[in-house]
Amino acid sequence: MTKIIMTEARSEHYNEIFHLIKSYLDPEGGWERNKHIFSYTWPSMPDFQETTPGYVLLDGEKVVGYQGFINSRRNIGGKPVKYVTASTWVVHPDYRNYSLQLLKPFSNQEDFRVSFSAKDDIQQILTSRWINCKLFDETAFIFPICFSAFRYQGVKVCFDPDIVWTEAGRQERELIEDNCRYIARPARVYTPEEAFTLIYRPFTLRFDKLFRIKVSFCEILYCGNRRLFSRYIRPIIRQLGVKNRVWFVVCASRYLTLPKIPWAIKKQLKCYCSDFALTGINPEDIDDLYSEKTVINFENPPKPIK
């Protein structure tokens, strides 16, 4: 068997990466539509050269996995700070056992702030048994970490693809109210082809969500700030009534301030029950999660744990 290696993505890999993505998402996609997957700097921030388009898994010369980076620079306390955020994560189904290796670059960032999660938490996941387990079975492994659609009070909310983020300190609620259009449609699972038009946009939300689903797993994993998990996420999980069917990781960007976090996290968890198709899981296998128990009551949200 050829040795599987991980290396920084280069321009000669782009066609194969496109092919890997298009095999499961958009057969009509091209460079103009997808170039933001490989390198993107926020329009409101100055360009800088120390960027990488991401990392690939190679079986010989064949690209079998890709983890994209979104690069940005933000002013924190009057000083420019470089950030790197996880973007598209695609792994060929025959190489699932190697998929978590694509997280390693995030744990090795020295001069970048990583809004994916804390380094220590990444290391804990990478050194655990998850690194060698077979995460899923036969379908494509696609993580829309930076996504632009979620459900709000039973309505699908989509961000306009032409939005340009401007003020780094602008509150998320204002962005939602000003820049979203509400599409009234029945709650349902989107196919990967449909989801492509909702997910891959040349911007990222001010909070990141990463979830993985395996019906037979009985653990819930969280990667991020432990204080936020204890105070805000655990109570919401309890209200969701999720038992032994799902495990997922929620990554809260560290540049969010505490008053904004509860609202953002609740919106994330509101949407995850409708997005299983993105990971190739058969909705019939998880129909128990499509019950009234999975609807968060925003009128009486769970109280934070003091």
mmCIF file of C-alpha atoms in Angstrom:
data_model
loop_
_atom_site.group_PDB
_atom_site.id
_atom_site.type_symbol
_atom_site.label_atom_id
_atom_site.label_comp_id
_atom_site.label_asym_id
_atom_site.label_seq_id
_atom_site.Cartn_x
_atom_site.Cartn_y
_atom_site.Cartn_z
ATOM 1 C CA MET A 1 0.000 0.000 0.000
ATOM 2 C CA THR A 2 1.241 3.491 -0.866
ATOM 3 C CA LYS A 3 2.201 5.638 2.100
ATOM 4 C CA ILE A 4 -0.377 8.298 2.918
ATOM 5 C CA ILE A 5 1.227 11.674 3.482
ATOM 6 C CA MET A 6 -0.055 15.130 4.366
ATOM 7 C CA THR A 7 1.480 18.160 2.730
ATOM 8 C CA GLU A 8 0.717 21.797 2.027
ATOM 9 C CA ALA A 9 -1.602 22.240 -0.934
ATOM 10 C CA ARG A 10 0.047 23.647 -4.057
ATOM 11 C CA SER A 11 -1.322 24.936 -7.332
ATOM 12 C CA GLU A 12 -0.726 21.589 -9.054
ATOM 13 C CA HIS A 13 -3.142 20.001 -6.567
ATOM 14 C CA TYR A 14 -6.019 22.374 -7.311
ATOM 15 C CA ASN A 15 -7.585 20.413 -10.166
ATOM 16 C CA GLU A 16 -7.658 17.221 -8.124
ATOM 17 C CA ILE A 17 -9.072 19.061 -5.122
ATOM 18 C CA PHE A 18 -11.797 20.510 -7.327
ATOM 19 C CA HIS A 19 -12.526 17.040 -8.673
ATOM 20 C CA LEU A 20 -12.763 15.635 -5.145
ATOM 21 C CA ILE A 21 -15.162 18.378 -4.096
ATOM 22 C CA LYS A 22 -17.217 18.312 -7.278
ATOM 23 C CA SER A 23 -17.598 14.538 -7.087
ATOM 24 C CA TYR A 24 -19.914 15.060 -4.141
ATOM 25 C CA LEU A 25 -21.157 18.618 -4.472
ATOM 26 C CA ASP A 26 -21.288 20.741 -7.596
ATOM 27 C CA PRO A 27 -20.414 19.215 -10.991
ATOM 28 C CA GLU A 28 -20.655 22.658 -12.593
ATOM 29 C CA GLY A 29 -18.302 24.395 -10.183
ATOM 30 C CA GLY A 30 -15.182 26.080 -11.468
ATOM 31 C CA TRP A 31 -12.348 28.311 -10.378
ATOM 32 C CA GLU A 32 -14.334 31.528 -10.263
ATOM 33 C CA ARG A 33 -16.963 29.908 -8.066
ATOM 34 C CA ASN A 34 -14.596 27.983 -5.854
ATOM 35 C CA LYS A 35 -11.347 29.926 -5.678
ATOM 36 C CA HIS A 36 -12.187 31.286 -2.213
ATOM 37 C CA ILE A 37 -11.833 27.716 -0.934
ATOM 38 C CA PHE A 38 -8.084 27.893 -1.440
ATOM 39 C CA SER A 39 -7.097 31.341 -0.282
ATOM 40 C CA TYR A 40 -9.202 34.140 1.073
ATOM 41 C CA THR A 41 -8.483 37.309 2.986
ATOM 42 C CA TRP A 42 -11.364 39.271 4.443
ATOM 43 C CA PRO A 43 -12.168 42.229 2.172
ATOM 44 C CA SER A 44 -12.093 44.658 5.077
ATOM 45 C CA MET A 45 -8.578 43.614 6.067
ATOM 46 C CA PRO A 46 -5.294 44.318 4.255
ATOM 47 C CA ASP A 47 -3.819 41.518 2.210
ATOM 48 C CA PHE A 48 -0.769 39.729 3.505
ATOM 49 C CA GLN A 49 1.490 37.173 1.904
ATOM 50 C CA GLU A 50 2.066 34.619 4.667
ATOM 51 C CA THR A 51 -0.875 32.463 3.638
ATOM 52 C CA THR A 52 -1.422 28.877 2.677
ATOM 53 C CA PRO A 53 -4.369 27.441 0.756
ATOM 54 C CA GLY A 54 -4.547 24.496 3.139
ATOM 55 C CA TYR A 55 -3.301 20.928 3.310
ATOM 56 C CA VAL A 56 -3.913 17.793 1.278
ATOM 57 C CA LEU A 57 -3.748 14.070 1.946
ATOM 58 C CA LEU A 58 -1.850 12.274 -0.804
ATOM 59 C CA ASP A 59 -1.915 8.588 -1.695
ATOM 60 C CA GLY A 60 1.094 8.585 -3.943
ATOM 61 C CA GLU A 61 0.296 11.505 -6.248
ATOM 62 C CA LYS A 62 -3.466 11.212 -5.839
ATOM 63 C CA VAL A 63 -5.263 13.797 -3.697
ATOM 64 C CA VAL A 64 -7.619 11.948 -1.345
ATOM 65 C CA GLY A 65 -8.335 14.685 1.197
ATOM 66 C CA TYR A 66 -8.223 18.432 1.622
ATOM 67 C CA GLN A 67 -8.465 20.901 4.494
ATOM 68 C CA GLY A 68 -8.806 24.514 3.400
ATOM 69 C CA PHE A 69 -7.637 27.602 5.257
ATOM 70 C CA ILE A 70 -9.256 31.011 5.358
ATOM 71 C CA ASN A 71 -6.643 33.629 6.146
ATOM 72 C CA SER A 72 -7.383 37.032 7.591
ATOM 73 C CA ARG A 73 -5.870 39.906 9.507
ATOM 74 C CA ARG A 74 -7.785 41.780 12.193
ATOM 75 C CA ASN A 75 -7.044 44.717 14.419
ATOM 76 C CA ILE A 76 -7.015 43.619 18.062
ATOM 77 C CA GLY A 77 -6.289 46.377 20.536
ATOM 78 C CA GLY A 78 -4.994 48.570 17.741
ATOM 79 C CA LYS A 79 -2.519 45.933 16.554
ATOM 80 C CA PRO A 80 -2.875 43.751 13.422
ATOM 81 C CA VAL A 81 -3.259 40.071 14.292
ATOM 82 C CA LYS A 82 -3.134 37.276 11.738
ATOM 83 C CA TYR A 83 -5.830 34.622 11.906
ATOM 84 C CA VAL A 84 -6.359 31.334 10.168
ATOM 85 C CA THR A 85 -9.747 29.621 10.148
ATOM 86 C CA ALA A 86 -10.707 26.152 8.979
ATOM 87 C CA SER A 87 -12.686 25.987 5.751
ATOM 88 C CA THR A 88 -13.683 23.070 3.520
ATOM 89 C CA TRP A 89 -12.790 19.626 4.895
ATOM 90 C CA VAL A 90 -13.234 16.821 2.372
ATOM 91 C CA VAL A 91 -11.880 13.290 2.615
ATOM 92 C CA HIS A 92 -12.446 10.429 0.177
ATOM 93 C CA PRO A 93 -14.515 7.708 1.887
ATOM 94 C CA ASP A 94 -11.779 5.099 1.431
ATOM 95 C CA TYR A 95 -9.393 7.231 3.494
ATOM 96 C CA ARG A 96 -11.553 8.181 6.462
ATOM 97 C CA ASN A 97 -9.078 6.757 8.924
ATOM 98 C CA TYR A 98 -6.632 9.504 7.998
ATOM 99 C CA SER A 99 -9.085 12.395 8.055
ATOM 100 C CA LEU A 100 -8.152 13.811 11.455
ATOM 101 C CA GLN A 101 -4.549 14.196 10.380
ATOM 102 C CA LEU A 102 -5.699 17.274 8.505
ATOM 103 C CA LEU A 103 -6.267 18.964 11.870
ATOM 104 C CA LYS A 104 -2.592 18.837 12.767
ATOM 105 C CA PRO A 105 -1.610 22.056 10.972
ATOM 106 C CA PHE A 106 -3.976 23.946 13.251
ATOM 107 C CA SER A 107 -2.154 22.686 16.316
ATOM 108 C CA ASN A 108 1.184 23.824 14.889
ATOM 109 C CA GLN A 109 0.358 27.465 14.199
ATOM 110 C CA GLU A 110 2.909 29.750 15.845
ATOM 111 C CA ASP A 111 2.415 33.245 14.444
ATOM 112 C CA PHE A 112 -1.309 32.925 13.760
ATOM 113 C CA ARG A 113 -4.282 33.131 16.063
ATOM 114 C CA VAL A 114 -6.356 30.028 15.391
ATOM 115 C CA SER A 115 -10.076 30.672 15.579
ATOM 116 C CA PHE A 116 -10.747 26.969 15.068
ATOM 117 C CA SER A 117 -10.257 26.178 18.756
ATOM 118 C CA ALA A 118 -7.657 26.088 21.486
ATOM 119 C CA LYS A 119 -4.431 24.251 20.690
ATOM 120 C CA ASP A 120 -4.627 21.994 23.731
ATOM 121 C CA ASP A 121 -8.070 20.756 22.758
ATOM 122 C CA ILE A 122 -6.924 19.972 19.227
ATOM 123 C CA GLN A 123 -3.983 17.999 20.594
ATOM 124 C CA GLN A 124 -6.290 16.073 22.890
ATOM 125 C CA ILE A 125 -8.458 15.013 19.969
ATOM 126 C CA LEU A 126 -5.490 14.167 17.756
ATOM 127 C CA THR A 127 -3.905 11.931 20.379
ATOM 128 C CA SER A 128 -7.122 10.179 21.311
ATOM 129 C CA ARG A 129 -8.586 7.060 19.794
ATOM 130 C CA TRP A 130 -10.478 9.153 17.236
ATOM 131 C CA ILE A 131 -7.329 9.570 15.169
ATOM 132 C CA ASN A 132 -7.376 5.941 14.043
ATOM 133 C CA CYS A 133 -11.063 5.154 14.043
ATOM 134 C CA LYS A 134 -13.178 4.863 10.934
ATOM 135 C CA LEU A 135 -15.449 7.855 11.295
ATOM 136 C CA PHE A 136 -18.086 6.967 8.753
ATOM 137 C CA ASP A 137 -18.808 4.241 6.277
ATOM 138 C CA GLU A 138 -19.319 4.735 2.576
ATOM 139 C CA THR A 139 -20.187 8.327 1.774
ATOM 140 C CA ALA A 140 -18.116 11.467 1.347
ATOM 141 C CA PHE A 141 -16.814 13.199 4.409
ATOM 142 C CA ILE A 142 -17.611 16.897 4.040
ATOM 143 C CA PHE A 143 -17.365 19.374 6.887
ATOM 144 C CA PRO A 144 -18.892 22.749 6.155
ATOM 145 C CA ILE A 145 -17.108 24.529 8.971
ATOM 146 C CA CYS A 146 -17.779 27.946 7.508
ATOM 147 C CA PHE A 147 -21.383 27.852 6.485
ATOM 148 C CA SER A 148 -23.947 30.479 5.674
ATOM 149 C CA ALA A 149 -27.314 28.939 6.311
ATOM 150 C CA PHE A 150 -29.202 27.958 9.414
ATOM 151 C CA ARG A 151 -32.745 27.684 10.686
ATOM 152 C CA TYR A 152 -34.309 30.424 12.761
ATOM 153 C CA GLN A 153 -37.748 29.846 14.314
ATOM 154 C CA GLY A 154 -38.649 27.245 11.701
ATOM 155 C CA VAL A 155 -37.494 29.368 8.765
ATOM 156 C CA LYS A 156 -34.421 28.762 6.661
ATOM 157 C CA VAL A 157 -32.113 31.756 6.812
ATOM 158 C CA CYS A 158 -29.624 32.302 4.013
ATOM 159 C CA PHE A 159 -26.985 34.972 3.789
ATOM 160 C CA ASP A 160 -26.757 36.899 0.560
ATOM 161 C CA PRO A 161 -23.624 35.699 -1.283
ATOM 162 C CA ASP A 162 -22.626 39.279 -2.080
ATOM 163 C CA ILE A 163 -22.287 40.357 1.542
ATOM 164 C CA VAL A 164 -18.940 41.890 2.405
ATOM 165 C CA TRP A 165 -18.017 41.967 6.077
ATOM 166 C CA THR A 166 -16.893 45.421 7.126
ATOM 167 C CA GLU A 167 -16.600 46.408 10.765
ATOM 168 C CA ALA A 168 -14.873 43.700 12.752
ATOM 169 C CA GLY A 169 -16.641 44.761 15.929
ATOM 170 C CA ARG A 170 -20.141 44.865 14.496
ATOM 171 C CA GLN A 171 -22.576 42.732 16.427
ATOM 172 C CA GLU A 172 -23.824 39.507 14.901
ATOM 173 C CA ARG A 173 -27.444 40.331 15.579
ATOM 174 C CA GLU A 174 -27.156 43.484 13.493
ATOM 175 C CA LEU A 175 -25.604 41.521 10.654
ATOM 176 C CA ILE A 176 -28.413 39.010 10.773
ATOM 177 C CA GLU A 177 -31.115 41.653 10.736
ATOM 178 C CA ASP A 178 -29.485 43.776 8.045
ATOM 179 C CA ASN A 179 -28.150 41.197 5.626
ATOM 180 C CA CYS A 180 -30.283 38.065 5.761
ATOM 181 C CA ARG A 181 -33.199 37.084 3.659
ATOM 182 C CA TYR A 182 -35.701 34.674 5.141
ATOM 183 C CA ILE A 183 -36.855 31.839 2.946
ATOM 184 C CA ALA A 184 -40.070 30.216 4.136
ATOM 185 C CA ARG A 185 -39.862 26.514 3.374
ATOM 186 C CA PRO A 186 -40.580 23.319 5.274
ATOM 187 C CA ALA A 187 -37.850 22.076 7.554
ATOM 188 C CA ARG A 188 -36.019 19.296 5.755
ATOM 189 C CA VAL A 189 -32.590 17.861 5.068
ATOM 190 C CA TYR A 190 -30.668 19.437 2.205
ATOM 191 C CA THR A 191 -28.757 17.281 -0.230
ATOM 192 C CA PRO A 192 -25.065 18.071 -0.707
ATOM 193 C CA GLU A 193 -25.855 19.544 -4.113
ATOM 194 C CA GLU A 194 -28.449 21.900 -2.644
ATOM 195 C CA ALA A 195 -26.289 22.726 0.319
ATOM 196 C CA PHE A 196 -23.370 23.763 -1.873
ATOM 197 C CA THR A 197 -25.148 26.956 -2.851
ATOM 198 C CA LEU A 198 -25.743 27.745 0.828
ATOM 199 C CA ILE A 199 -22.376 26.834 2.277
ATOM 200 C CA TYR A 200 -19.428 27.877 0.179
ATOM 201 C CA ARG A 201 -19.403 31.645 0.344
ATOM 202 C CA PRO A 202 -16.366 33.921 0.339
ATOM 203 C CA PHE A 203 -16.841 34.868 3.975
ATOM 204 C CA THR A 204 -17.238 33.207 7.328
ATOM 205 C CA LEU A 205 -19.652 33.770 10.162
ATOM 206 C CA ARG A 206 -18.389 35.251 13.398
ATOM 207 C CA PHE A 207 -18.744 31.869 14.982
ATOM 208 C CA ASP A 208 -17.556 28.536 13.653
ATOM 209 C CA LYS A 209 -19.354 25.247 13.840
ATOM 210 C CA LEU A 210 -17.804 21.878 13.245
ATOM 211 C CA PHE A 211 -19.905 18.793 13.773
ATOM 212 C CA ARG A 212 -19.481 15.136 13.000
ATOM 213 C CA ILE A 213 -22.125 12.474 13.171
ATOM 214 C CA LYS A 214 -21.902 8.744 13.714
ATOM 215 C CA VAL A 215 -25.053 6.894 14.649
ATOM 216 C CA SER A 216 -23.316 4.208 16.668
ATOM 217 C CA PHE A 217 -21.219 6.614 18.751
ATOM 218 C CA CYS A 218 -22.476 7.466 22.211
ATOM 219 C CA GLU A 219 -20.270 10.419 23.077
ATOM 220 C CA ILE A 220 -20.564 14.152 22.705
ATOM 221 C CA LEU A 221 -17.232 15.880 22.146
ATOM 222 C CA TYR A 222 -16.641 19.592 22.490
ATOM 223 C CA CYS A 223 -13.611 21.427 21.184
ATOM 224 C CA GLY A 224 -13.240 24.967 22.431
ATOM 225 C CA ASN A 225 -13.545 27.056 25.545
ATOM 226 C CA ARG A 226 -14.455 24.908 28.562
ATOM 227 C CA ARG A 227 -16.090 27.786 30.386
ATOM 228 C CA LEU A 228 -18.420 28.462 27.481
ATOM 229 C CA PHE A 229 -19.269 24.787 27.257
ATOM 230 C CA SER A 230 -20.164 24.559 30.941
ATOM 231 C CA ARG A 231 -22.224 27.722 31.018
ATOM 232 C CA TYR A 232 -23.994 27.738 27.670
ATOM 233 C CA ILE A 233 -23.614 24.631 25.531
ATOM 234 C CA ARG A 234 -24.207 21.848 28.040
ATOM 235 C CA PRO A 235 -27.626 23.229 29.113
ATOM 236 C CA ILE A 236 -28.681 23.485 25.473
ATOM 237 C CA ILE A 237 -27.591 19.915 24.809
ATOM 238 C CA ARG A 238 -29.692 18.810 27.771
ATOM 239 C CA GLN A 239 -32.728 20.608 26.410
ATOM 240 C CA LEU A 240 -32.190 19.063 22.984
ATOM 241 C CA GLY A 241 -32.627 15.662 24.554
ATOM 242 C CA VAL A 242 -29.791 14.157 22.516
ATOM 243 C CA LYS A 243 -28.994 10.744 23.942
ATOM 244 C CA ASN A 244 -26.650 8.167 22.437
ATOM 245 C CA ARG A 245 -27.024 9.006 18.786
ATOM 246 C CA VAL A 246 -24.766 11.943 18.005
ATOM 247 C CA TRP A 247 -21.340 13.318 18.777
ATOM 248 C CA PHE A 248 -20.226 16.692 17.556
ATOM 249 C CA VAL A 249 -17.680 19.393 18.121
ATOM 250 C CA VAL A 250 -18.602 23.049 18.467
ATOM 251 C CA CYS A 251 -15.837 25.562 17.931
ATOM 252 C CA ALA A 252 -16.515 29.041 19.276
ATOM 253 C CA SER A 253 -14.190 31.677 17.906
ATOM 254 C CA ARG A 254 -12.232 33.184 20.755
ATOM 255 C CA TYR A 255 -12.598 36.747 19.539
ATOM 256 C CA LEU A 256 -16.304 36.707 20.379
ATOM 257 C CA THR A 257 -17.173 38.488 23.588
ATOM 258 C CA LEU A 258 -19.159 36.656 26.246
ATOM 259 C CA PRO A 259 -22.426 38.604 25.812
ATOM 260 C CA LYS A 260 -22.555 37.514 22.171
ATOM 261 C CA ILE A 261 -21.668 33.868 22.675
ATOM 262 C CA PRO A 262 -24.956 32.477 24.056
ATOM 263 C CA TRP A 263 -27.014 33.869 21.185
ATOM 264 C CA ALA A 264 -24.529 32.644 18.570
ATOM 265 C CA ILE A 265 -24.182 29.173 20.027
ATOM 266 C CA LYS A 266 -27.939 28.713 20.307
ATOM 267 C CA LYS A 267 -28.344 29.601 16.651
ATOM 268 C CA GLN A 268 -25.706 27.038 15.743
ATOM 269 C CA LEU A 269 -27.361 24.243 17.658
ATOM 270 C CA LYS A 270 -30.719 25.241 16.236
ATOM 271 C CA CYS A 271 -29.527 24.366 12.768
ATOM 272 C CA TYR A 272 -27.542 21.184 13.227
ATOM 273 C CA CYS A 273 -30.510 18.823 13.178
ATOM 274 C CA SER A 274 -31.353 19.910 9.623
ATOM 275 C CA ASP A 275 -27.887 19.524 8.136
ATOM 276 C CA PHE A 276 -27.144 15.811 8.490
ATOM 277 C CA ALA A 277 -27.184 15.261 4.738
ATOM 278 C CA LEU A 278 -23.934 17.153 4.464
ATOM 279 C CA THR A 279 -22.113 14.286 6.141
ATOM 280 C CA GLY A 280 -23.827 11.601 4.121
ATOM 281 C CA ILE A 281 -25.822 10.158 7.017
ATOM 282 C CA ASN A 282 -29.166 8.659 6.119
ATOM 283 C CA PRO A 283 -31.877 10.763 7.807
ATOM 284 C CA GLU A 284 -33.895 7.608 8.417
ATOM 285 C CA ASP A 285 -31.169 6.457 10.800
ATOM 286 C CA ILE A 286 -31.586 9.514 12.967
ATOM 287 C CA ASP A 287 -35.288 10.225 12.687
ATOM 288 C CA ASP A 288 -35.525 10.222 16.474
ATOM 289 C CA LEU A 289 -33.629 13.514 16.397
ATOM 290 C CA TYR A 290 -36.354 15.073 14.256
ATOM 291 C CA SER A 291 -38.763 15.198 17.138
ATOM 292 C CA GLU A 292 -40.198 18.014 19.185
ATOM 293 C CA LYS A 293 -37.461 17.404 21.731
ATOM 294 C CA THR A 294 -34.872 18.744 19.314
ATOM 295 C CA VAL A 295 -36.506 22.167 19.019
ATOM 296 C CA ILE A 296 -34.899 24.742 21.268
ATOM 297 C CA ASN A 297 -37.414 26.936 23.029
ATOM 298 C CA PHE A 298 -35.989 30.415 22.551
ATOM 299 C CA GLU A 299 -38.744 31.967 24.654
ATOM 300 C CA ASN A 300 -37.512 29.985 27.669
ATOM 301 C CA PRO A 301 -33.894 29.090 26.890
ATOM 302 C CA PRO A 302 -31.916 26.977 29.345
ATOM 303 C CA LYS A 303 -30.256 29.042 32.034
ATOM 304 C CA PRO A 304 -26.457 29.158 32.102
ATOM 305 C CA ILE A 305 -24.792 27.119 34.799
ATOM 306 C CA LYS A 306 -23.249 29.466 37.342
#
